[in-house]
Amino acid sequence: MMAPHGRSESRARGIRLDWDIFRQLLPYVWAYRGRTAVALVFLFAAKVATVAVPWVLKEIVDTLEGGAQVELVVPVGLVLGYGALRLASSAFEELRDATFARMRYGIMRRISEQVLEHLHDLSLRFHLDRKTGAVTRDIGRGTRSLSNLLNYLLFRIVPTLVEIGLVAGVLVTLYDPWFAVVVLLTFVVYVGLTLGMTEWRIQYRIEMNEAESQANSRAIDGLLNYETVKYFGNEDFELERYHDDLETWQDAAVHSQTTLSFLNIVQRSVIACGVTVVMLMAARGVAAGEMSVGDLVAVNAYLLQVFMPLGFLGTVYSILKHAVSDMERMFDLLDETPEVQDLPEADQLQVDAGRVSFQGVSFRYEEAKPVLREVSFDVPAGRKVAIVGPSGAGKSTIARLLFRFYDVEQGCITIDGQDISQVTQQSLRQAIGVVPQDTVLFNDTIAFNIRYGHLEATDEEIRRAAKVADVHDFVQSLPDGYETVVGERGLKLSGGEKQRVAIARAVLKDPPVMIFDEATSSLDSESEQAILSALKDASEDHTTIAIAHRLSTITDADEILVLRDGHIVERGTHADLLETPGLYRRMWQLQQSEAADGDGRRLAWEEFDEESNSETDSDTGEN
């Protein structure tokens, strides 16, 4: 997956704050502008109350310093006011958090939905190249990092800046402006040193995390391959690799901790210098009679309010940098452009009969590997056309092009005279049903997986489709029947059982055009014959394209196309092709000669493929 040029450069230089990320977030924040404004009002009110606390404390100290001449009600009122301001500060912060919650989680929800929708819109080529674990990790990290970014940005950095501004204003208004100058100068030096040193030391943190991941990966890999390790007596070798990774991790961890300690010393030194200078100025003011003891207490309280939150600055900065990096990967997914897109004026596919036509279709997955070369054929409405040929001949590519997972390089594909590149992908795929060779099921019930073909189907319709696919009796024999959970990718079912569920799902969809891509490849001979009979009935009123490896499954086809090296080299009915010396007859004879062997048909194809490969130097591309 290629990232945009600017982001690739920034990532090559290391993790950096990318302001483009913040610009991309603005539309999401703007959608909650009213709630954001209210949250910021509460934030400002909380900080005003917080900044007012030292001033009330000053008044209390000055009042008590006046002795018995002061009426008792005055300090009691100030103390009550002090407590009220403390309560108001906390209450406004909680109101801010409650108001902001809907915005925070709403933005997370909207971005997560947008990323998933975009992933569904991306073309098959992207999903064949992607690593599922990496994509899901990028989405998960991105949404969590978004939460962290908003949380720390609005609840730590912005409040701290507001508080510093208010304190500086108070110091300038009530005291010598040099107090504010020293506080602001201390803040600038503190922030500059913290950001610079954090940028320097984060390399050790990255190295430590990478070494830890590598060590864990090696340990798990060695344990998963326990028998192989024992077979070759390589226990010491595995331990040595693990030791090297942990040694790298240890060195990086030590550097990370020592640099953190150094950073903490520098931060506290800066704060100590700033506080010392301000307190010396305040003490001199008290000694000169220009300030009261209460003023000294207030100035000290203001310094604590300003400098205490700064202790988290290095941590917050590091978290924000990692958050922006993780969000960058998520936004990279949104920057991916779908290879196949609907035209702006695309119409809905209108299917009357379901006639499919390939007209001079050429296609290649890679520039140097042509897969189909000017392939032309028609599938009349309600008829069945079978496509056979060696592996790599381009059989499954025809199904992918019909589904418009890819656009053709040359020629066109039509359904009832309509070019499929001119209609919406949704309407096209709604008109086609498929039983794939490699059936993958959802980790849900059998009923759910069958109903996926028609989401509004009744239980009775599901059972009817299951009977057509010869899977109803098997399902009924299970303790939970149709509510049996099939496991991840359907691993609790055998290959044949999964394939029959897929057949039931396609039957339930009942589309005008059906594609059977090795629909019986995982079935035994007895089940295969039952399925073939059912499929014949199910496809009787449908336009059917059957991609087959076993020639015995397509003998009833109205026309059989023999594909080799991207060309149609033979075509005709089963009987016609057996009468003509050629590839089909050779394949049939090979399969029939091995019919008594349980693996005969597979072995015959492999034998034919080897002979074919020795006869031609052509590059057949992908299947």
PDB file of C-alpha atoms in Angstrom, residues 253-497:
ATOM      1  CA  ALA A 253      15.218   0.078  27.538  1.00  0.00           C
ATOM      2  CA  VAL A 254      18.180   1.236  29.642  1.00  0.00           C
ATOM      3  CA  HIS A 255      18.808   4.156  27.291  1.00  0.00           C
ATOM      4  CA  SER A 256      15.100   5.014  27.370  1.00  0.00           C
ATOM      5  CA  GLN A 257      15.006   5.039  31.178  1.00  0.00           C
ATOM      6  CA  THR A 258      18.255   6.957  31.663  1.00  0.00           C
ATOM      7  CA  THR A 259      17.280   9.623  29.128  1.00  0.00           C
ATOM      8  CA  LEU A 260      13.873   9.877  30.836  1.00  0.00           C
ATOM      9  CA  SER A 261      15.568  10.435  34.177  1.00  0.00           C
ATOM     10  CA  PHE A 262      17.809  13.072  32.592  1.00  0.00           C
ATOM     11  CA  LEU A 263      14.755  14.756  31.071  1.00  0.00           C
ATOM     12  CA  ASN A 264      13.008  14.800  34.447  1.00  0.00           C
ATOM     13  CA  ILE A 265      16.061  16.402  36.078  1.00  0.00           C
ATOM     14  CA  VAL A 266      16.189  19.083  33.378  1.00  0.00           C
ATOM     15  CA  GLN A 267      12.440  19.774  33.680  1.00  0.00           C
ATOM     16  CA  ARG A 268      12.551  20.088  37.463  1.00  0.00           C
ATOM     17  CA  SER A 269      15.647  22.266  37.279  1.00  0.00           C
ATOM     18  CA  VAL A 270      13.897  24.697  34.958  1.00  0.00           C
ATOM     19  CA  ILE A 271      10.812  24.792  37.180  1.00  0.00           C
ATOM     20  CA  ALA A 272      12.928  25.190  40.326  1.00  0.00           C
ATOM     21  CA  CYS A 273      14.812  28.114  38.778  1.00  0.00           C
ATOM     22  CA  GLY A 274      11.590  29.792  37.679  1.00  0.00           C
ATOM     23  CA  VAL A 275       9.889  29.307  41.050  1.00  0.00           C
ATOM     24  CA  THR A 276      12.983  30.503  42.936  1.00  0.00           C
ATOM     25  CA  VAL A 277      13.257  33.705  40.894  1.00  0.00           C
ATOM     26  CA  VAL A 278       9.539  34.510  41.280  1.00  0.00           C
ATOM     27  CA  MET A 279       9.534  33.766  45.029  1.00  0.00           C
ATOM     28  CA  LEU A 280      12.633  35.946  45.517  1.00  0.00           C
ATOM     29  CA  MET A 281      10.844  38.768  43.731  1.00  0.00           C
ATOM     30  CA  ALA A 282       7.701  38.200  45.825  1.00  0.00           C
ATOM     31  CA  ALA A 283       9.698  38.033  49.098  1.00  0.00           C
ATOM     32  CA  ARG A 284      11.468  41.286  48.229  1.00  0.00           C
ATOM     33  CA  GLY A 285       8.095  42.870  47.535  1.00  0.00           C
ATOM     34  CA  VAL A 286       6.785  41.764  50.947  1.00  0.00           C
ATOM     35  CA  ALA A 287       9.919  43.054  52.671  1.00  0.00           C
ATOM     36  CA  ALA A 288       9.573  46.388  50.910  1.00  0.00           C
ATOM     37  CA  GLY A 289       5.930  46.659  51.930  1.00  0.00           C
ATOM     38  CA  GLU A 290       4.769  46.499  48.286  1.00  0.00           C
ATOM     39  CA  MET A 291       3.082  43.108  48.739  1.00  0.00           C
ATOM     40  CA  SER A 292       1.274  41.383  51.577  1.00  0.00           C
ATOM     41  CA  VAL A 293       1.864  37.909  52.943  1.00  0.00           C
ATOM     42  CA  GLY A 294      -1.345  36.917  51.165  1.00  0.00           C
ATOM     43  CA  ASP A 295       0.162  38.114  47.892  1.00  0.00           C
ATOM     44  CA  LEU A 296       3.164  35.873  48.509  1.00  0.00           C
ATOM     45  CA  VAL A 297       0.858  32.905  49.143  1.00  0.00           C
ATOM     46  CA  ALA A 298      -1.182  33.723  46.018  1.00  0.00           C
ATOM     47  CA  VAL A 299       1.893  33.984  43.790  1.00  0.00           C
ATOM     48  CA  ASN A 300       3.161  30.642  45.107  1.00  0.00           C
ATOM     49  CA  ALA A 301      -0.239  29.036  44.459  1.00  0.00           C
ATOM     50  CA  TYR A 302      -0.293  30.431  40.913  1.00  0.00           C
ATOM     51  CA  LEU A 303       3.154  28.984  40.258  1.00  0.00           C
ATOM     52  CA  LEU A 304       2.026  25.540  41.463  1.00  0.00           C
ATOM     53  CA  GLN A 305      -1.066  25.726  39.225  1.00  0.00           C
ATOM     54  CA  VAL A 306       1.006  26.617  36.191  1.00  0.00           C
ATOM     55  CA  PHE A 307       3.947  24.287  36.620  1.00  0.00           C
ATOM     56  CA  MET A 308       2.315  21.122  37.991  1.00  0.00           C
ATOM     57  CA  PRO A 309       0.551  20.209  34.682  1.00  0.00           C
ATOM     58  CA  LEU A 310       3.808  20.733  32.795  1.00  0.00           C
ATOM     59  CA  GLY A 311       5.228  17.590  34.384  1.00  0.00           C
ATOM     60  CA  PHE A 312       3.063  15.579  31.990  1.00  0.00           C
ATOM     61  CA  LEU A 313       4.131  17.507  28.898  1.00  0.00           C
ATOM     62  CA  GLY A 314       6.808  15.051  27.763  1.00  0.00           C
ATOM     63  CA  THR A 315       4.444  12.108  28.173  1.00  0.00           C
ATOM     64  CA  VAL A 316       1.591  13.934  26.442  1.00  0.00           C
ATOM     65  CA  TYR A 317       3.846  14.967  23.559  1.00  0.00           C
ATOM     66  CA  SER A 318       5.053  11.383  23.103  1.00  0.00           C
ATOM     67  CA  ILE A 319       1.480  10.073  23.189  1.00  0.00           C
ATOM     68  CA  LEU A 320       0.350  12.673  20.643  1.00  0.00           C
ATOM     69  CA  LYS A 321       3.203  11.800  18.300  1.00  0.00           C
ATOM     70  CA  HIS A 322       2.344   8.102  18.392  1.00  0.00           C
ATOM     71  CA  ALA A 323      -1.362   8.915  18.075  1.00  0.00           C
ATOM     72  CA  VAL A 324      -0.769  11.002  14.960  1.00  0.00           C
ATOM     73  CA  SER A 325       1.422   8.237  13.492  1.00  0.00           C
ATOM     74  CA  ASP A 326      -1.260   5.586  14.066  1.00  0.00           C
ATOM     75  CA  MET A 327      -3.973   7.887  12.694  1.00  0.00           C
ATOM     76  CA  GLU A 328      -1.787   8.559   9.677  1.00  0.00           C
ATOM     77  CA  ARG A 329      -1.871   4.862   8.797  1.00  0.00           C
ATOM     78  CA  MET A 330      -5.665   4.836   9.122  1.00  0.00           C
ATOM     79  CA  PHE A 331      -6.028   7.905   6.913  1.00  0.00           C
ATOM     80  CA  ASP A 332      -3.685   6.244   4.400  1.00  0.00           C
ATOM     81  CA  LEU A 333      -6.396   3.612   3.990  1.00  0.00           C
ATOM     82  CA  LEU A 334      -8.898   6.370   3.215  1.00  0.00           C
ATOM     83  CA  ASP A 335      -6.470   7.755   0.629  1.00  0.00           C
ATOM     84  CA  GLU A 336      -6.491   4.472  -1.300  1.00  0.00           C
ATOM     85  CA  THR A 337      -8.351   4.939  -4.589  1.00  0.00           C
ATOM     86  CA  PRO A 338     -10.655   2.112  -5.745  1.00  0.00           C
ATOM     87  CA  GLU A 339      -9.350   0.585  -8.943  1.00  0.00           C
ATOM     88  CA  VAL A 340     -12.882  -0.104 -10.215  1.00  0.00           C
ATOM     89  CA  GLN A 341     -15.354   2.761  -9.867  1.00  0.00           C
ATOM     90  CA  ASP A 342     -18.844   3.487 -11.104  1.00  0.00           C
ATOM     91  CA  LEU A 343     -19.146   6.143 -13.768  1.00  0.00           C
ATOM     92  CA  PRO A 344     -20.895   9.330 -12.579  1.00  0.00           C
ATOM     93  CA  GLU A 345     -23.767   8.625 -14.997  1.00  0.00           C
ATOM     94  CA  ALA A 346     -23.865   4.849 -14.382  1.00  0.00           C
ATOM     95  CA  ASP A 347     -27.339   3.286 -14.708  1.00  0.00           C
ATOM     96  CA  GLN A 348     -28.874   0.329 -12.902  1.00  0.00           C
ATOM     97  CA  LEU A 349     -28.460  -2.978 -14.725  1.00  0.00           C
ATOM     98  CA  GLN A 350     -31.801  -4.084 -16.170  1.00  0.00           C
ATOM     99  CA  VAL A 351     -31.897  -7.853 -16.606  1.00  0.00           C
ATOM    100  CA  ASP A 352     -34.673  -9.299 -18.746  1.00  0.00           C
ATOM    101  CA  ALA A 353     -33.315 -12.603 -20.025  1.00  0.00           C
ATOM    102  CA  GLY A 354     -29.764 -12.782 -18.667  1.00  0.00           C
ATOM    103  CA  ARG A 355     -27.745 -13.221 -21.861  1.00  0.00           C
ATOM    104  CA  VAL A 356     -23.998 -12.898 -21.132  1.00  0.00           C
ATOM    105  CA  SER A 357     -21.510 -11.963 -23.837  1.00  0.00           C
ATOM    106  CA  PHE A 358     -17.706 -11.641 -23.832  1.00  0.00           C
ATOM    107  CA  GLN A 359     -16.508  -9.692 -26.865  1.00  0.00           C
ATOM    108  CA  GLY A 360     -12.777  -9.681 -27.609  1.00  0.00           C
ATOM    109  CA  VAL A 361     -11.852  -9.542 -23.928  1.00  0.00           C
ATOM    110  CA  SER A 362      -8.160  -9.234 -23.022  1.00  0.00           C
ATOM    111  CA  PHE A 363      -6.813  -8.856 -19.508  1.00  0.00           C
ATOM    112  CA  ARG A 364      -3.601  -9.093 -17.514  1.00  0.00           C
ATOM    113  CA  TYR A 365      -2.896  -8.837 -13.782  1.00  0.00           C
ATOM    114  CA  GLU A 366       0.651  -7.682 -14.450  1.00  0.00           C
ATOM    115  CA  GLU A 367       2.132  -5.997 -17.475  1.00  0.00           C
ATOM    116  CA  ALA A 368       4.295  -8.954 -18.478  1.00  0.00           C
ATOM    117  CA  LYS A 369       1.661 -11.645 -17.814  1.00  0.00           C
ATOM    118  CA  PRO A 370      -1.334 -11.618 -20.166  1.00  0.00           C
ATOM    119  CA  VAL A 371      -4.079 -13.888 -18.822  1.00  0.00           C
ATOM    120  CA  LEU A 372      -6.871 -13.573 -21.398  1.00  0.00           C
ATOM    121  CA  ARG A 373      -6.256 -12.827 -25.077  1.00  0.00           C
ATOM    122  CA  GLU A 374      -9.240 -11.641 -27.145  1.00  0.00           C
ATOM    123  CA  VAL A 375     -11.693 -14.108 -25.611  1.00  0.00           C
ATOM    124  CA  SER A 376     -15.181 -14.061 -27.155  1.00  0.00           C
ATOM    125  CA  PHE A 377     -18.202 -16.228 -26.359  1.00  0.00           C
ATOM    126  CA  ASP A 378     -21.917 -15.944 -25.679  1.00  0.00           C
ATOM    127  CA  VAL A 379     -24.047 -17.571 -23.023  1.00  0.00           C
ATOM    128  CA  PRO A 380     -27.663 -17.461 -24.250  1.00  0.00           C
ATOM    129  CA  ALA A 381     -30.357 -16.770 -21.678  1.00  0.00           C
ATOM    130  CA  GLY A 382     -31.209 -19.874 -19.654  1.00  0.00           C
ATOM    131  CA  ARG A 383     -28.315 -21.872 -21.120  1.00  0.00           C
ATOM    132  CA  LYS A 384     -25.268 -23.410 -19.469  1.00  0.00           C
ATOM    133  CA  VAL A 385     -21.723 -22.840 -20.704  1.00  0.00           C
ATOM    134  CA  ALA A 386     -18.798 -24.631 -19.099  1.00  0.00           C
ATOM    135  CA  ILE A 387     -15.193 -23.452 -19.086  1.00  0.00           C
ATOM    136  CA  VAL A 388     -12.375 -25.949 -18.618  1.00  0.00           C
ATOM    137  CA  GLY A 389      -8.632 -25.926 -18.965  1.00  0.00           C
ATOM    138  CA  PRO A 390      -5.337 -26.334 -17.113  1.00  0.00           C
ATOM    139  CA  SER A 391      -4.481 -24.314 -14.030  1.00  0.00           C
ATOM    140  CA  GLY A 392      -3.460 -20.802 -14.965  1.00  0.00           C
ATOM    141  CA  ALA A 393      -5.469 -20.793 -18.180  1.00  0.00           C
ATOM    142  CA  GLY A 394      -7.665 -17.901 -16.995  1.00  0.00           C
ATOM    143  CA  LYS A 395     -10.881 -19.710 -16.013  1.00  0.00           C
ATOM    144  CA  SER A 396     -11.510 -17.994 -12.685  1.00  0.00           C
ATOM    145  CA  THR A 397     -10.409 -14.677 -14.192  1.00  0.00           C
ATOM    146  CA  ILE A 398     -13.487 -14.824 -16.410  1.00  0.00           C
ATOM    147  CA  ALA A 399     -15.700 -15.006 -13.308  1.00  0.00           C
ATOM    148  CA  ARG A 400     -13.860 -12.116 -11.671  1.00  0.00           C
ATOM    149  CA  LEU A 401     -14.234  -9.956 -14.764  1.00  0.00           C
ATOM    150  CA  LEU A 402     -17.947 -10.755 -14.983  1.00  0.00           C
ATOM    151  CA  PHE A 403     -18.343  -9.631 -11.374  1.00  0.00           C
ATOM    152  CA  ARG A 404     -16.276  -6.573 -12.335  1.00  0.00           C
ATOM    153  CA  PHE A 405     -13.701  -7.120  -9.654  1.00  0.00           C
ATOM    154  CA  TYR A 406     -11.385  -5.860 -12.398  1.00  0.00           C
ATOM    155  CA  ASP A 407     -12.019  -3.849 -15.554  1.00  0.00           C
ATOM    156  CA  VAL A 408     -11.107  -5.448 -18.860  1.00  0.00           C
ATOM    157  CA  GLU A 409      -8.047  -4.197 -20.683  1.00  0.00           C
ATOM    158  CA  GLN A 410      -9.622  -4.605 -24.109  1.00  0.00           C
ATOM    159  CA  GLY A 411     -13.065  -5.567 -25.394  1.00  0.00           C
ATOM    160  CA  CYS A 412     -16.241  -5.542 -23.335  1.00  0.00           C
ATOM    161  CA  ILE A 413     -18.606  -7.752 -21.337  1.00  0.00           C
ATOM    162  CA  THR A 414     -22.354  -7.318 -21.665  1.00  0.00           C
ATOM    163  CA  ILE A 415     -25.460  -8.662 -19.961  1.00  0.00           C
ATOM    164  CA  ASP A 416     -28.575  -8.324 -22.080  1.00  0.00           C
ATOM    165  CA  GLY A 417     -26.630  -5.942 -24.330  1.00  0.00           C
ATOM    166  CA  GLN A 418     -25.601  -3.613 -21.487  1.00  0.00           C
ATOM    167  CA  ASP A 419     -21.863  -3.012 -21.014  1.00  0.00           C
ATOM    168  CA  ILE A 420     -21.194  -3.911 -17.373  1.00  0.00           C
ATOM    169  CA  SER A 421     -18.658  -1.059 -17.115  1.00  0.00           C
ATOM    170  CA  GLN A 422     -21.507   1.394 -17.722  1.00  0.00           C
ATOM    171  CA  VAL A 423     -23.787   0.167 -14.917  1.00  0.00           C
ATOM    172  CA  THR A 424     -23.478   0.323 -11.125  1.00  0.00           C
ATOM    173  CA  GLN A 425     -21.466  -2.419  -9.483  1.00  0.00           C
ATOM    174  CA  GLN A 426     -24.212  -2.957  -6.903  1.00  0.00           C
ATOM    175  CA  SER A 427     -26.887  -3.688  -9.503  1.00  0.00           C
ATOM    176  CA  LEU A 428     -24.468  -5.884 -11.485  1.00  0.00           C
ATOM    177  CA  ARG A 429     -23.541  -8.063  -8.528  1.00  0.00           C
ATOM    178  CA  GLN A 430     -27.134  -8.272  -7.413  1.00  0.00           C
ATOM    179  CA  ALA A 431     -27.886 -10.020 -10.712  1.00  0.00           C
ATOM    180  CA  ILE A 432     -25.150 -12.660 -10.327  1.00  0.00           C
ATOM    181  CA  GLY A 433     -24.857 -15.550  -7.902  1.00  0.00           C
ATOM    182  CA  VAL A 434     -21.672 -17.482  -7.309  1.00  0.00           C
ATOM    183  CA  VAL A 435     -20.517 -20.669  -5.628  1.00  0.00           C
ATOM    184  CA  PRO A 436     -16.749 -20.182  -5.225  1.00  0.00           C
ATOM    185  CA  GLN A 437     -14.136 -22.880  -5.166  1.00  0.00           C
ATOM    186  CA  ASP A 438     -12.762 -21.706  -1.821  1.00  0.00           C
ATOM    187  CA  THR A 439     -15.814 -21.204   0.363  1.00  0.00           C
ATOM    188  CA  VAL A 440     -15.342 -18.931   3.377  1.00  0.00           C
ATOM    189  CA  LEU A 441     -18.194 -18.649   5.867  1.00  0.00           C
ATOM    190  CA  PHE A 442     -18.935 -16.104   8.573  1.00  0.00           C
ATOM    191  CA  ASN A 443     -18.321 -17.127  12.165  1.00  0.00           C
ATOM    192  CA  ASP A 444     -22.051 -17.349  12.767  1.00  0.00           C
ATOM    193  CA  THR A 445     -24.855 -19.874  12.448  1.00  0.00           C
ATOM    194  CA  ILE A 446     -25.582 -22.015   9.423  1.00  0.00           C
ATOM    195  CA  ALA A 447     -28.903 -20.203   9.059  1.00  0.00           C
ATOM    196  CA  PHE A 448     -27.136 -16.840   9.010  1.00  0.00           C
ATOM    197  CA  ASN A 449     -24.674 -17.998   6.338  1.00  0.00           C
ATOM    198  CA  ILE A 450     -27.438 -19.316   4.080  1.00  0.00           C
ATOM    199  CA  ARG A 451     -29.655 -16.269   4.678  1.00  0.00           C
ATOM    200  CA  TYR A 452     -26.738 -14.072   3.589  1.00  0.00           C
ATOM    201  CA  GLY A 453     -27.841 -14.773   0.021  1.00  0.00           C
ATOM    202  CA  HIS A 454     -31.186 -13.080   0.714  1.00  0.00           C
ATOM    203  CA  LEU A 455     -31.338 -11.204   3.997  1.00  0.00           C
ATOM    204  CA  GLU A 456     -35.147 -11.092   4.120  1.00  0.00           C
ATOM    205  CA  ALA A 457     -35.576 -14.823   3.536  1.00  0.00           C
ATOM    206  CA  THR A 458     -37.849 -16.800   5.849  1.00  0.00           C
ATOM    207  CA  ASP A 459     -36.762 -19.913   7.733  1.00  0.00           C
ATOM    208  CA  GLU A 460     -38.812 -22.019   5.348  1.00  0.00           C
ATOM    209  CA  GLU A 461     -37.026 -20.540   2.327  1.00  0.00           C
ATOM    210  CA  ILE A 462     -33.680 -21.267   3.981  1.00  0.00           C
ATOM    211  CA  ARG A 463     -34.646 -24.899   4.513  1.00  0.00           C
ATOM    212  CA  ARG A 464     -35.864 -25.178   0.922  1.00  0.00           C
ATOM    213  CA  ALA A 465     -32.513 -23.884  -0.378  1.00  0.00           C
ATOM    214  CA  ALA A 466     -30.661 -26.254   1.954  1.00  0.00           C
ATOM    215  CA  LYS A 467     -32.609 -29.197   0.544  1.00  0.00           C
ATOM    216  CA  VAL A 468     -31.664 -28.178  -2.991  1.00  0.00           C
ATOM    217  CA  ALA A 469     -28.025 -28.109  -1.899  1.00  0.00           C
ATOM    218  CA  ASP A 470     -28.368 -31.522  -0.218  1.00  0.00           C
ATOM    219  CA  VAL A 471     -27.306 -30.122   3.165  1.00  0.00           C
ATOM    220  CA  HIS A 472     -30.651 -30.076   5.027  1.00  0.00           C
ATOM    221  CA  ASP A 473     -30.377 -33.606   6.433  1.00  0.00           C
ATOM    222  CA  PHE A 474     -26.845 -32.965   7.656  1.00  0.00           C
ATOM    223  CA  VAL A 475     -27.887 -29.748   9.398  1.00  0.00           C
ATOM    224  CA  GLN A 476     -30.868 -31.449  11.005  1.00  0.00           C
ATOM    225  CA  SER A 477     -28.552 -34.106  12.450  1.00  0.00           C
ATOM    226  CA  LEU A 478     -26.584 -31.465  14.393  1.00  0.00           C
ATOM    227  CA  PRO A 479     -27.571 -30.808  18.035  1.00  0.00           C
ATOM    228  CA  ASP A 480     -28.281 -27.126  17.334  1.00  0.00           C
ATOM    229  CA  GLY A 481     -29.536 -27.614  13.791  1.00  0.00           C
ATOM    230  CA  TYR A 482     -29.549 -24.411  11.763  1.00  0.00           C
ATOM    231  CA  GLU A 483     -28.363 -22.478  14.820  1.00  0.00           C
ATOM    232  CA  THR A 484     -25.021 -24.317  14.787  1.00  0.00           C
ATOM    233  CA  VAL A 485     -22.120 -21.851  14.766  1.00  0.00           C
ATOM    234  CA  VAL A 486     -19.663 -22.816  12.013  1.00  0.00           C
ATOM    235  CA  GLY A 487     -16.542 -21.231  13.551  1.00  0.00           C
ATOM    236  CA  GLU A 488     -14.058 -18.795  12.065  1.00  0.00           C
ATOM    237  CA  ARG A 489     -14.024 -19.106   8.255  1.00  0.00           C
ATOM    238  CA  GLY A 490     -16.342 -22.114   8.707  1.00  0.00           C
ATOM    239  CA  LEU A 491     -13.567 -24.321  10.103  1.00  0.00           C
ATOM    240  CA  LYS A 492     -16.006 -26.464  12.105  1.00  0.00           C
ATOM    241  CA  LEU A 493     -17.422 -27.816   8.844  1.00  0.00           C
ATOM    242  CA  SER A 494     -15.696 -30.044   6.328  1.00  0.00           C
ATOM    243  CA  GLY A 495     -14.865 -28.719   2.879  1.00  0.00           C
ATOM    244  CA  GLY A 496     -17.846 -30.474   1.324  1.00  0.00           C
ATOM    245  CA  GLU A 497     -20.234 -29.208   3.989  1.00  0.00           C
TER     246      GLU A 497
END
